[in-house]
Amino acid sequence: MSIFNTKRMAALSKKGIFKYITYGIGEIILVVIGILIAVNINNKNQERNAQKKLQSYLQVYQQDLEQDTLVVGQVLKYVDDRKEFFKLFLSDTVTAQTYQKNLEGFGLVLSYSPFKLQKKGINLLENYVNDNETEQDTLISRILTNYRAFDNLLVETNERIGDDIDNNLLYFKENEPWIADLLMGKISNPDMLTYFLSDNYRARLAIHSTLIYGNLEPMLKGLQKYNKETLEMLNKRLKE
């Protein structure tokens, strides 16, 4: 600036208006370049900070996904372990002895193991997208889109299965006096076995089986496949 001031005074003293204007423009250009450099540095710092924040959010979602994958695997095993019992008690060969030898048959339409997807990581990613007007990130778009789809399916399926169990319990409560014995593990009441061999119960069992193996199991297998694929993408992304 001292050089510019010296040149400016020399130009004025010699009546060199043109040279003065030239130096004035030079000063303006220098100031503009300085501002642009500062803005560029600031933008890069903000972008770098945003990327660091995104990385930390992806790590949280990765942990959530690992937890969900573990739980889904446990639920699938629980569902698979009960599949043969549904087939057995829906068969035409089921008898009172079948129930007496396989006590699991008494509780097939009365129990289930519901769960919810982890939300901490997905909430962070949704907030990040809302707060940052950046180019579309295909991985984040995939995560958000699939999470919403699977979460809605899981909530709806859990509600339908839960409602079916509630309806069965309500029916037993209002129509079958032996329900108290059943819930306490007493299965000697002959009326109980008569009911469990009836068409009414077989229909309830068929409906519950459809909800579990026609709706829940395929959805969970799809979710598990998606989880494993997304974890591979996240691992690759977080190593970059």
PDB file of C-alpha atoms in Angstrom:
ATOM      1  CA  MET A   1       0.000   0.000   0.000  1.00  0.00           C
ATOM      2  CA  SER A   2       2.924   2.370   0.672  1.00  0.00           C
ATOM      3  CA  ILE A   3       4.107   1.783  -2.921  1.00  0.00           C
ATOM      4  CA  PHE A   4       0.628   2.630  -4.214  1.00  0.00           C
ATOM      5  CA  ASN A   5       0.499   5.761  -2.067  1.00  0.00           C
ATOM      6  CA  THR A   6       3.909   6.903  -3.392  1.00  0.00           C
ATOM      7  CA  LYS A   7       2.883   6.289  -7.005  1.00  0.00           C
ATOM      8  CA  ARG A   8      -0.434   8.024  -6.404  1.00  0.00           C
ATOM      9  CA  MET A   9       1.249  11.167  -5.091  1.00  0.00           C
ATOM     10  CA  ALA A  10       3.751  11.128  -7.973  1.00  0.00           C
ATOM     11  CA  ALA A  11       0.950  10.829 -10.499  1.00  0.00           C
ATOM     12  CA  LEU A  12      -0.962  13.713  -8.929  1.00  0.00           C
ATOM     13  CA  SER A  13       2.118  15.910  -8.738  1.00  0.00           C
ATOM     14  CA  LYS A  14       2.783  15.423 -12.458  1.00  0.00           C
ATOM     15  CA  LYS A  15      -0.870  15.925 -13.348  1.00  0.00           C
ATOM     16  CA  GLY A  16      -0.941  12.332 -14.556  1.00  0.00           C
ATOM     17  CA  ILE A  17      -4.640  11.743 -14.128  1.00  0.00           C
ATOM     18  CA  PHE A  18      -4.637   8.692 -16.368  1.00  0.00           C
ATOM     19  CA  LYS A  19      -1.832   7.081 -14.410  1.00  0.00           C
ATOM     20  CA  TYR A  20      -3.638   7.906 -11.150  1.00  0.00           C
ATOM     21  CA  ILE A  21      -6.822   6.216 -12.392  1.00  0.00           C
ATOM     22  CA  THR A  22      -4.756   3.230 -13.511  1.00  0.00           C
ATOM     23  CA  TYR A  23      -3.213   2.856 -10.085  1.00  0.00           C
ATOM     24  CA  GLY A  24      -6.639   3.361  -8.479  1.00  0.00           C
ATOM     25  CA  ILE A  25      -8.069   0.531 -10.562  1.00  0.00           C
ATOM     26  CA  GLY A  26      -5.066  -1.577  -9.590  1.00  0.00           C
ATOM     27  CA  GLU A  27      -5.824  -0.997  -5.920  1.00  0.00           C
ATOM     28  CA  ILE A  28      -9.452  -1.988  -6.420  1.00  0.00           C
ATOM     29  CA  ILE A  29      -8.448  -5.128  -8.300  1.00  0.00           C
ATOM     30  CA  LEU A  30      -6.000  -6.027  -5.530  1.00  0.00           C
ATOM     31  CA  VAL A  31      -8.693  -5.584  -2.881  1.00  0.00           C
ATOM     32  CA  VAL A  32     -11.218  -7.642  -4.895  1.00  0.00           C
ATOM     33  CA  ILE A  33      -8.657 -10.418  -5.415  1.00  0.00           C
ATOM     34  CA  GLY A  34      -7.964 -10.439  -1.673  1.00  0.00           C
ATOM     35  CA  ILE A  35     -11.685 -10.664  -0.899  1.00  0.00           C
ATOM     36  CA  LEU A  36     -12.156 -13.494  -3.419  1.00  0.00           C
ATOM     37  CA  ILE A  37      -9.221 -15.400  -1.965  1.00  0.00           C
ATOM     38  CA  ALA A  38     -10.623 -14.959   1.562  1.00  0.00           C
ATOM     39  CA  VAL A  39     -14.105 -16.069   0.447  1.00  0.00           C
ATOM     40  CA  ASN A  40     -12.647 -19.078  -1.346  1.00  0.00           C
ATOM     41  CA  ILE A  41     -10.641 -20.085   1.714  1.00  0.00           C
ATOM     42  CA  ASN A  42     -13.703 -19.649   3.906  1.00  0.00           C
ATOM     43  CA  ASN A  43     -15.846 -21.735   1.525  1.00  0.00           C
ATOM     44  CA  LYS A  44     -13.258 -24.497   1.482  1.00  0.00           C
ATOM     45  CA  ASN A  45     -13.069 -24.467   5.284  1.00  0.00           C
ATOM     46  CA  GLN A  46     -16.863 -24.692   5.505  1.00  0.00           C
ATOM     47  CA  GLU A  47     -16.917 -27.510   2.967  1.00  0.00           C
ATOM     48  CA  ARG A  48     -14.155 -29.339   4.850  1.00  0.00           C
ATOM     49  CA  ASN A  49     -16.036 -28.942   8.144  1.00  0.00           C
ATOM     50  CA  ALA A  50     -19.273 -30.127   6.514  1.00  0.00           C
ATOM     51  CA  GLN A  51     -17.512 -33.223   5.158  1.00  0.00           C
ATOM     52  CA  LYS A  52     -16.080 -34.007   8.586  1.00  0.00           C
ATOM     53  CA  LYS A  53     -19.527 -33.628  10.097  1.00  0.00           C
ATOM     54  CA  LEU A  54     -21.012 -35.874   7.404  1.00  0.00           C
ATOM     55  CA  GLN A  55     -18.347 -38.509   8.055  1.00  0.00           C
ATOM     56  CA  SER A  56     -19.206 -38.532  11.760  1.00  0.00           C
ATOM     57  CA  TYR A  57     -22.925 -38.844  10.951  1.00  0.00           C
ATOM     58  CA  LEU A  58     -22.254 -41.733   8.590  1.00  0.00           C
ATOM     59  CA  GLN A  59     -20.281 -43.456  11.336  1.00  0.00           C
ATOM     60  CA  VAL A  60     -23.244 -43.123  13.706  1.00  0.00           C
ATOM     61  CA  TYR A  61     -25.587 -44.509  11.043  1.00  0.00           C
ATOM     62  CA  GLN A  62     -23.115 -47.338  10.421  1.00  0.00           C
ATOM     63  CA  GLN A  63     -23.319 -48.300  14.095  1.00  0.00           C
ATOM     64  CA  ASP A  64     -27.124 -48.153  13.961  1.00  0.00           C
ATOM     65  CA  LEU A  65     -27.132 -50.338  10.864  1.00  0.00           C
ATOM     66  CA  GLU A  66     -24.878 -52.904  12.516  1.00  0.00           C
ATOM     67  CA  GLN A  67     -27.242 -53.013  15.511  1.00  0.00           C
ATOM     68  CA  ASP A  68     -30.303 -53.335  13.255  1.00  0.00           C
ATOM     69  CA  THR A  69     -28.605 -56.114  11.288  1.00  0.00           C
ATOM     70  CA  LEU A  70     -27.959 -58.037  14.494  1.00  0.00           C
ATOM     71  CA  VAL A  71     -31.552 -57.648  15.714  1.00  0.00           C
ATOM     72  CA  VAL A  72     -33.063 -58.529  12.327  1.00  0.00           C
ATOM     73  CA  GLY A  73     -30.944 -61.675  12.289  1.00  0.00           C
ATOM     74  CA  GLN A  74     -32.250 -62.648  15.718  1.00  0.00           C
ATOM     75  CA  VAL A  75     -35.870 -62.042  14.719  1.00  0.00           C
ATOM     76  CA  LEU A  76     -35.425 -64.038  11.500  1.00  0.00           C
ATOM     77  CA  LYS A  77     -34.025 -66.928  13.527  1.00  0.00           C
ATOM     78  CA  TYR A  78     -36.977 -66.699  15.949  1.00  0.00           C
ATOM     79  CA  VAL A  79     -39.393 -66.718  13.015  1.00  0.00           C
ATOM     80  CA  ASP A  80     -37.601 -69.576  11.278  1.00  0.00           C
ATOM     81  CA  ASP A  81     -37.528 -71.686  14.461  1.00  0.00           C
ATOM     82  CA  ARG A  82     -41.337 -71.470  14.668  1.00  0.00           C
ATOM     83  CA  LYS A  83     -42.004 -72.216  11.003  1.00  0.00           C
ATOM     84  CA  GLU A  84     -42.144 -76.006  11.408  1.00  0.00           C
ATOM     85  CA  PHE A  85     -44.647 -75.650  14.245  1.00  0.00           C
ATOM     86  CA  PHE A  86     -46.977 -73.606  12.058  1.00  0.00           C
ATOM     87  CA  LYS A  87     -46.735 -76.260   9.348  1.00  0.00           C
ATOM     88  CA  LEU A  88     -47.307 -79.028  11.886  1.00  0.00           C
ATOM     89  CA  PHE A  89     -50.395 -77.530  13.515  1.00  0.00           C
ATOM     90  CA  LEU A  90     -51.906 -76.428  10.206  1.00  0.00           C
ATOM     91  CA  SER A  91     -51.625 -79.955   8.807  1.00  0.00           C
ATOM     92  CA  ASP A  92     -54.585 -82.322   8.523  1.00  0.00           C
ATOM     93  CA  THR A  93     -52.869 -84.864  10.778  1.00  0.00           C
ATOM     94  CA  VAL A  94     -52.743 -82.719  13.935  1.00  0.00           C
ATOM     95  CA  THR A  95     -54.221 -84.409  17.041  1.00  0.00           C
ATOM     96  CA  ALA A  96     -54.489 -83.779  20.765  1.00  0.00           C
ATOM     97  CA  GLN A  97     -51.303 -85.804  21.192  1.00  0.00           C
ATOM     98  CA  THR A  98     -49.553 -83.438  18.787  1.00  0.00           C
ATOM     99  CA  TYR A  99     -50.266 -80.528  21.125  1.00  0.00           C
ATOM    100  CA  GLN A 100     -49.346 -82.514  24.208  1.00  0.00           C
ATOM    101  CA  LYS A 101     -45.967 -83.398  22.690  1.00  0.00           C
ATOM    102  CA  ASN A 102     -45.361 -79.903  21.289  1.00  0.00           C
ATOM    103  CA  LEU A 103     -46.457 -77.317  23.834  1.00  0.00           C
ATOM    104  CA  GLU A 104     -45.270 -74.508  21.534  1.00  0.00           C
ATOM    105  CA  GLY A 105     -48.466 -74.992  19.554  1.00  0.00           C
ATOM    106  CA  PHE A 106     -50.578 -73.376  22.258  1.00  0.00           C
ATOM    107  CA  GLY A 107     -48.860 -70.008  21.956  1.00  0.00           C
ATOM    108  CA  LEU A 108     -48.329 -69.573  18.217  1.00  0.00           C
ATOM    109  CA  VAL A 109     -51.029 -66.930  17.787  1.00  0.00           C
ATOM    110  CA  LEU A 110     -50.308 -65.195  21.086  1.00  0.00           C
ATOM    111  CA  SER A 111     -46.656 -64.180  20.865  1.00  0.00           C
ATOM    112  CA  TYR A 112     -44.269 -62.191  18.687  1.00  0.00           C
ATOM    113  CA  SER A 113     -40.972 -60.307  19.016  1.00  0.00           C
ATOM    114  CA  PRO A 114     -41.441 -56.800  17.538  1.00  0.00           C
ATOM    115  CA  PHE A 115     -38.628 -54.271  17.161  1.00  0.00           C
ATOM    116  CA  LYS A 116     -37.930 -50.794  15.779  1.00  0.00           C
ATOM    117  CA  LEU A 117     -35.118 -49.537  13.575  1.00  0.00           C
ATOM    118  CA  GLN A 118     -32.469 -47.333  15.175  1.00  0.00           C
ATOM    119  CA  LYS A 119     -33.122 -43.643  14.493  1.00  0.00           C
ATOM    120  CA  LYS A 120     -30.161 -41.636  15.806  1.00  0.00           C
ATOM    121  CA  GLY A 121     -27.996 -41.873  12.686  1.00  0.00           C
ATOM    122  CA  ILE A 122     -30.858 -41.398  10.241  1.00  0.00           C
ATOM    123  CA  ASN A 123     -32.032 -38.277  12.098  1.00  0.00           C
ATOM    124  CA  LEU A 124     -28.520 -36.790  11.883  1.00  0.00           C
ATOM    125  CA  LEU A 125     -28.352 -37.468   8.137  1.00  0.00           C
ATOM    126  CA  GLU A 126     -31.794 -35.957   7.534  1.00  0.00           C
ATOM    127  CA  ASN A 127     -30.790 -32.819   9.444  1.00  0.00           C
ATOM    128  CA  TYR A 128     -27.541 -32.635   7.472  1.00  0.00           C
ATOM    129  CA  VAL A 129     -29.395 -32.745   4.150  1.00  0.00           C
ATOM    130  CA  ASN A 130     -31.854 -30.080   5.346  1.00  0.00           C
ATOM    131  CA  ASP A 131     -29.074 -27.769   6.558  1.00  0.00           C
ATOM    132  CA  ASN A 132     -26.706 -28.121   3.588  1.00  0.00           C
ATOM    133  CA  GLU A 133     -27.600 -27.182   0.034  1.00  0.00           C
ATOM    134  CA  THR A 134     -25.037 -29.396  -1.641  1.00  0.00           C
ATOM    135  CA  GLU A 135     -24.926 -31.603  -4.701  1.00  0.00           C
ATOM    136  CA  GLN A 136     -26.989 -34.751  -4.386  1.00  0.00           C
ATOM    137  CA  ASP A 137     -25.071 -37.507  -2.595  1.00  0.00           C
ATOM    138  CA  THR A 138     -26.194 -40.822  -4.078  1.00  0.00           C
ATOM    139  CA  LEU A 139     -25.298 -42.839  -0.971  1.00  0.00           C
ATOM    140  CA  ILE A 140     -27.214 -40.555   1.382  1.00  0.00           C
ATOM    141  CA  SER A 141     -30.181 -40.469  -1.004  1.00  0.00           C
ATOM    142  CA  ARG A 142     -30.166 -44.284  -1.066  1.00  0.00           C
ATOM    143  CA  ILE A 143     -30.001 -44.446   2.721  1.00  0.00           C
ATOM    144  CA  LEU A 144     -32.831 -41.973   3.332  1.00  0.00           C
ATOM    145  CA  THR A 145     -35.128 -43.428   0.671  1.00  0.00           C
ATOM    146  CA  ASN A 146     -34.711 -47.051   1.736  1.00  0.00           C
ATOM    147  CA  TYR A 147     -34.886 -46.261   5.441  1.00  0.00           C
ATOM    148  CA  ARG A 148     -38.270 -44.550   5.054  1.00  0.00           C
ATOM    149  CA  ALA A 149     -39.603 -47.430   2.951  1.00  0.00           C
ATOM    150  CA  PHE A 150     -38.453 -50.194   5.321  1.00  0.00           C
ATOM    151  CA  ASP A 151     -39.415 -48.267   8.445  1.00  0.00           C
ATOM    152  CA  ASN A 152     -42.964 -47.732   7.160  1.00  0.00           C
ATOM    153  CA  LEU A 153     -43.276 -51.407   6.191  1.00  0.00           C
ATOM    154  CA  LEU A 154     -41.933 -52.576   9.528  1.00  0.00           C
ATOM    155  CA  VAL A 155     -44.234 -50.319  11.547  1.00  0.00           C
ATOM    156  CA  GLU A 156     -47.264 -51.362   9.503  1.00  0.00           C
ATOM    157  CA  THR A 157     -46.419 -55.073   9.688  1.00  0.00           C
ATOM    158  CA  ASN A 158     -45.758 -54.933  13.428  1.00  0.00           C
ATOM    159  CA  GLU A 159     -49.080 -53.184  13.949  1.00  0.00           C
ATOM    160  CA  ARG A 160     -50.978 -55.795  11.935  1.00  0.00           C
ATOM    161  CA  ILE A 161     -49.341 -58.686  13.811  1.00  0.00           C
ATOM    162  CA  GLY A 162     -49.878 -56.956  17.160  1.00  0.00           C
ATOM    163  CA  ASP A 163     -53.539 -56.282  16.330  1.00  0.00           C
ATOM    164  CA  ASP A 164     -54.022 -59.934  15.368  1.00  0.00           C
ATOM    165  CA  ILE A 165     -52.541 -61.092  18.697  1.00  0.00           C
ATOM    166  CA  ASP A 166     -54.736 -58.602  20.583  1.00  0.00           C
ATOM    167  CA  ASN A 167     -57.823 -59.852  18.716  1.00  0.00           C
ATOM    168  CA  ASN A 168     -56.975 -63.459  19.559  1.00  0.00           C
ATOM    169  CA  LEU A 169     -56.468 -62.638  23.232  1.00  0.00           C
ATOM    170  CA  LEU A 170     -59.711 -60.683  23.322  1.00  0.00           C
ATOM    171  CA  TYR A 171     -61.593 -63.584  21.738  1.00  0.00           C
ATOM    172  CA  PHE A 172     -60.174 -66.044  24.260  1.00  0.00           C
ATOM    173  CA  LYS A 173     -60.892 -63.674  27.120  1.00  0.00           C
ATOM    174  CA  GLU A 174     -64.528 -63.234  26.135  1.00  0.00           C
ATOM    175  CA  ASN A 175     -65.303 -66.743  24.893  1.00  0.00           C
ATOM    176  CA  GLU A 176     -62.973 -69.328  26.433  1.00  0.00           C
ATOM    177  CA  PRO A 177     -62.914 -69.702  30.261  1.00  0.00           C
ATOM    178  CA  TRP A 178     -59.751 -71.818  30.071  1.00  0.00           C
ATOM    179  CA  ILE A 179     -57.592 -68.900  28.860  1.00  0.00           C
ATOM    180  CA  ALA A 180     -56.431 -68.237  32.443  1.00  0.00           C
ATOM    181  CA  ASP A 181     -55.190 -71.830  32.734  1.00  0.00           C
ATOM    182  CA  LEU A 182     -53.390 -71.556  29.389  1.00  0.00           C
ATOM    183  CA  LEU A 183     -51.609 -68.333  30.349  1.00  0.00           C
ATOM    184  CA  MET A 184     -50.437 -70.004  33.558  1.00  0.00           C
ATOM    185  CA  GLY A 185     -49.145 -73.026  31.666  1.00  0.00           C
ATOM    186  CA  LYS A 186     -51.940 -75.434  32.628  1.00  0.00           C
ATOM    187  CA  ILE A 187     -53.077 -77.444  29.598  1.00  0.00           C
ATOM    188  CA  SER A 188     -55.075 -80.276  31.158  1.00  0.00           C
ATOM    189  CA  ASN A 189     -58.506 -78.748  30.469  1.00  0.00           C
ATOM    190  CA  PRO A 190     -60.194 -80.954  27.814  1.00  0.00           C
ATOM    191  CA  ASP A 191     -62.181 -78.014  26.451  1.00  0.00           C
ATOM    192  CA  MET A 192     -58.879 -76.312  25.632  1.00  0.00           C
ATOM    193  CA  LEU A 193     -57.708 -79.169  23.407  1.00  0.00           C
ATOM    194  CA  THR A 194     -61.116 -79.324  21.754  1.00  0.00           C
ATOM    195  CA  TYR A 195     -60.818 -75.689  20.764  1.00  0.00           C
ATOM    196  CA  PHE A 196     -57.238 -75.956  19.500  1.00  0.00           C
ATOM    197  CA  LEU A 197     -58.383 -78.765  17.188  1.00  0.00           C
ATOM    198  CA  SER A 198     -61.342 -76.720  15.904  1.00  0.00           C
ATOM    199  CA  ASP A 199     -61.720 -75.008  12.523  1.00  0.00           C
ATOM    200  CA  ASN A 200     -62.013 -71.672  14.318  1.00  0.00           C
ATOM    201  CA  TYR A 201     -58.529 -71.945  15.766  1.00  0.00           C
ATOM    202  CA  ARG A 202     -57.098 -73.368  12.546  1.00  0.00           C
ATOM    203  CA  ALA A 203     -58.384 -70.279  10.722  1.00  0.00           C
ATOM    204  CA  ARG A 204     -56.757 -67.992  13.301  1.00  0.00           C
ATOM    205  CA  LEU A 205     -53.513 -69.917  12.982  1.00  0.00           C
ATOM    206  CA  ALA A 206     -53.589 -69.663   9.181  1.00  0.00           C
ATOM    207  CA  ILE A 207     -54.145 -65.890   9.309  1.00  0.00           C
ATOM    208  CA  HIS A 208     -51.310 -65.398  11.792  1.00  0.00           C
ATOM    209  CA  SER A 209     -49.016 -67.616   9.732  1.00  0.00           C
ATOM    210  CA  THR A 210     -49.730 -65.485   6.656  1.00  0.00           C
ATOM    211  CA  LEU A 211     -48.874 -62.304   8.538  1.00  0.00           C
ATOM    212  CA  ILE A 212     -45.583 -63.786   9.724  1.00  0.00           C
ATOM    213  CA  TYR A 213     -44.404 -65.766   6.694  1.00  0.00           C
ATOM    214  CA  GLY A 214     -46.219 -63.953   3.922  1.00  0.00           C
ATOM    215  CA  ASN A 215     -45.463 -60.422   5.114  1.00  0.00           C
ATOM    216  CA  LEU A 216     -42.937 -60.120   7.927  1.00  0.00           C
ATOM    217  CA  GLU A 217     -40.345 -62.725   6.915  1.00  0.00           C
ATOM    218  CA  PRO A 218     -39.936 -61.561   3.259  1.00  0.00           C
ATOM    219  CA  MET A 219     -39.709 -57.944   4.396  1.00  0.00           C
ATOM    220  CA  LEU A 220     -37.056 -58.760   7.016  1.00  0.00           C
ATOM    221  CA  LYS A 221     -35.020 -60.730   4.485  1.00  0.00           C
ATOM    222  CA  GLY A 222     -35.158 -57.755   2.123  1.00  0.00           C
ATOM    223  CA  LEU A 223     -34.124 -55.441   4.955  1.00  0.00           C
ATOM    224  CA  GLN A 224     -31.243 -57.720   5.895  1.00  0.00           C
ATOM    225  CA  LYS A 225     -30.017 -57.804   2.295  1.00  0.00           C
ATOM    226  CA  TYR A 226     -30.203 -54.010   2.078  1.00  0.00           C
ATOM    227  CA  ASN A 227     -28.382 -53.620   5.417  1.00  0.00           C
ATOM    228  CA  LYS A 228     -25.461 -55.786   4.311  1.00  0.00           C
ATOM    229  CA  GLU A 229     -25.138 -54.012   0.938  1.00  0.00           C
ATOM    230  CA  THR A 230     -25.282 -50.581   2.575  1.00  0.00           C
ATOM    231  CA  LEU A 231     -22.729 -51.541   5.214  1.00  0.00           C
ATOM    232  CA  GLU A 232     -20.322 -52.496   2.433  1.00  0.00           C
ATOM    233  CA  MET A 233     -20.882 -49.093   0.778  1.00  0.00           C
ATOM    234  CA  LEU A 234     -20.415 -47.286   4.092  1.00  0.00           C
ATOM    235  CA  ASN A 235     -17.199 -49.140   4.880  1.00  0.00           C
ATOM    236  CA  LYS A 236     -15.812 -48.201   1.482  1.00  0.00           C
ATOM    237  CA  ARG A 237     -16.938 -44.571   1.824  1.00  0.00           C
ATOM    238  CA  LEU A 238     -15.541 -44.121   5.326  1.00  0.00           C
ATOM    239  CA  LYS A 239     -12.143 -45.490   4.268  1.00  0.00           C
ATOM    240  CA  GLU A 240     -11.733 -42.916   1.493  1.00  0.00           C
TER     241      GLU A 240
END
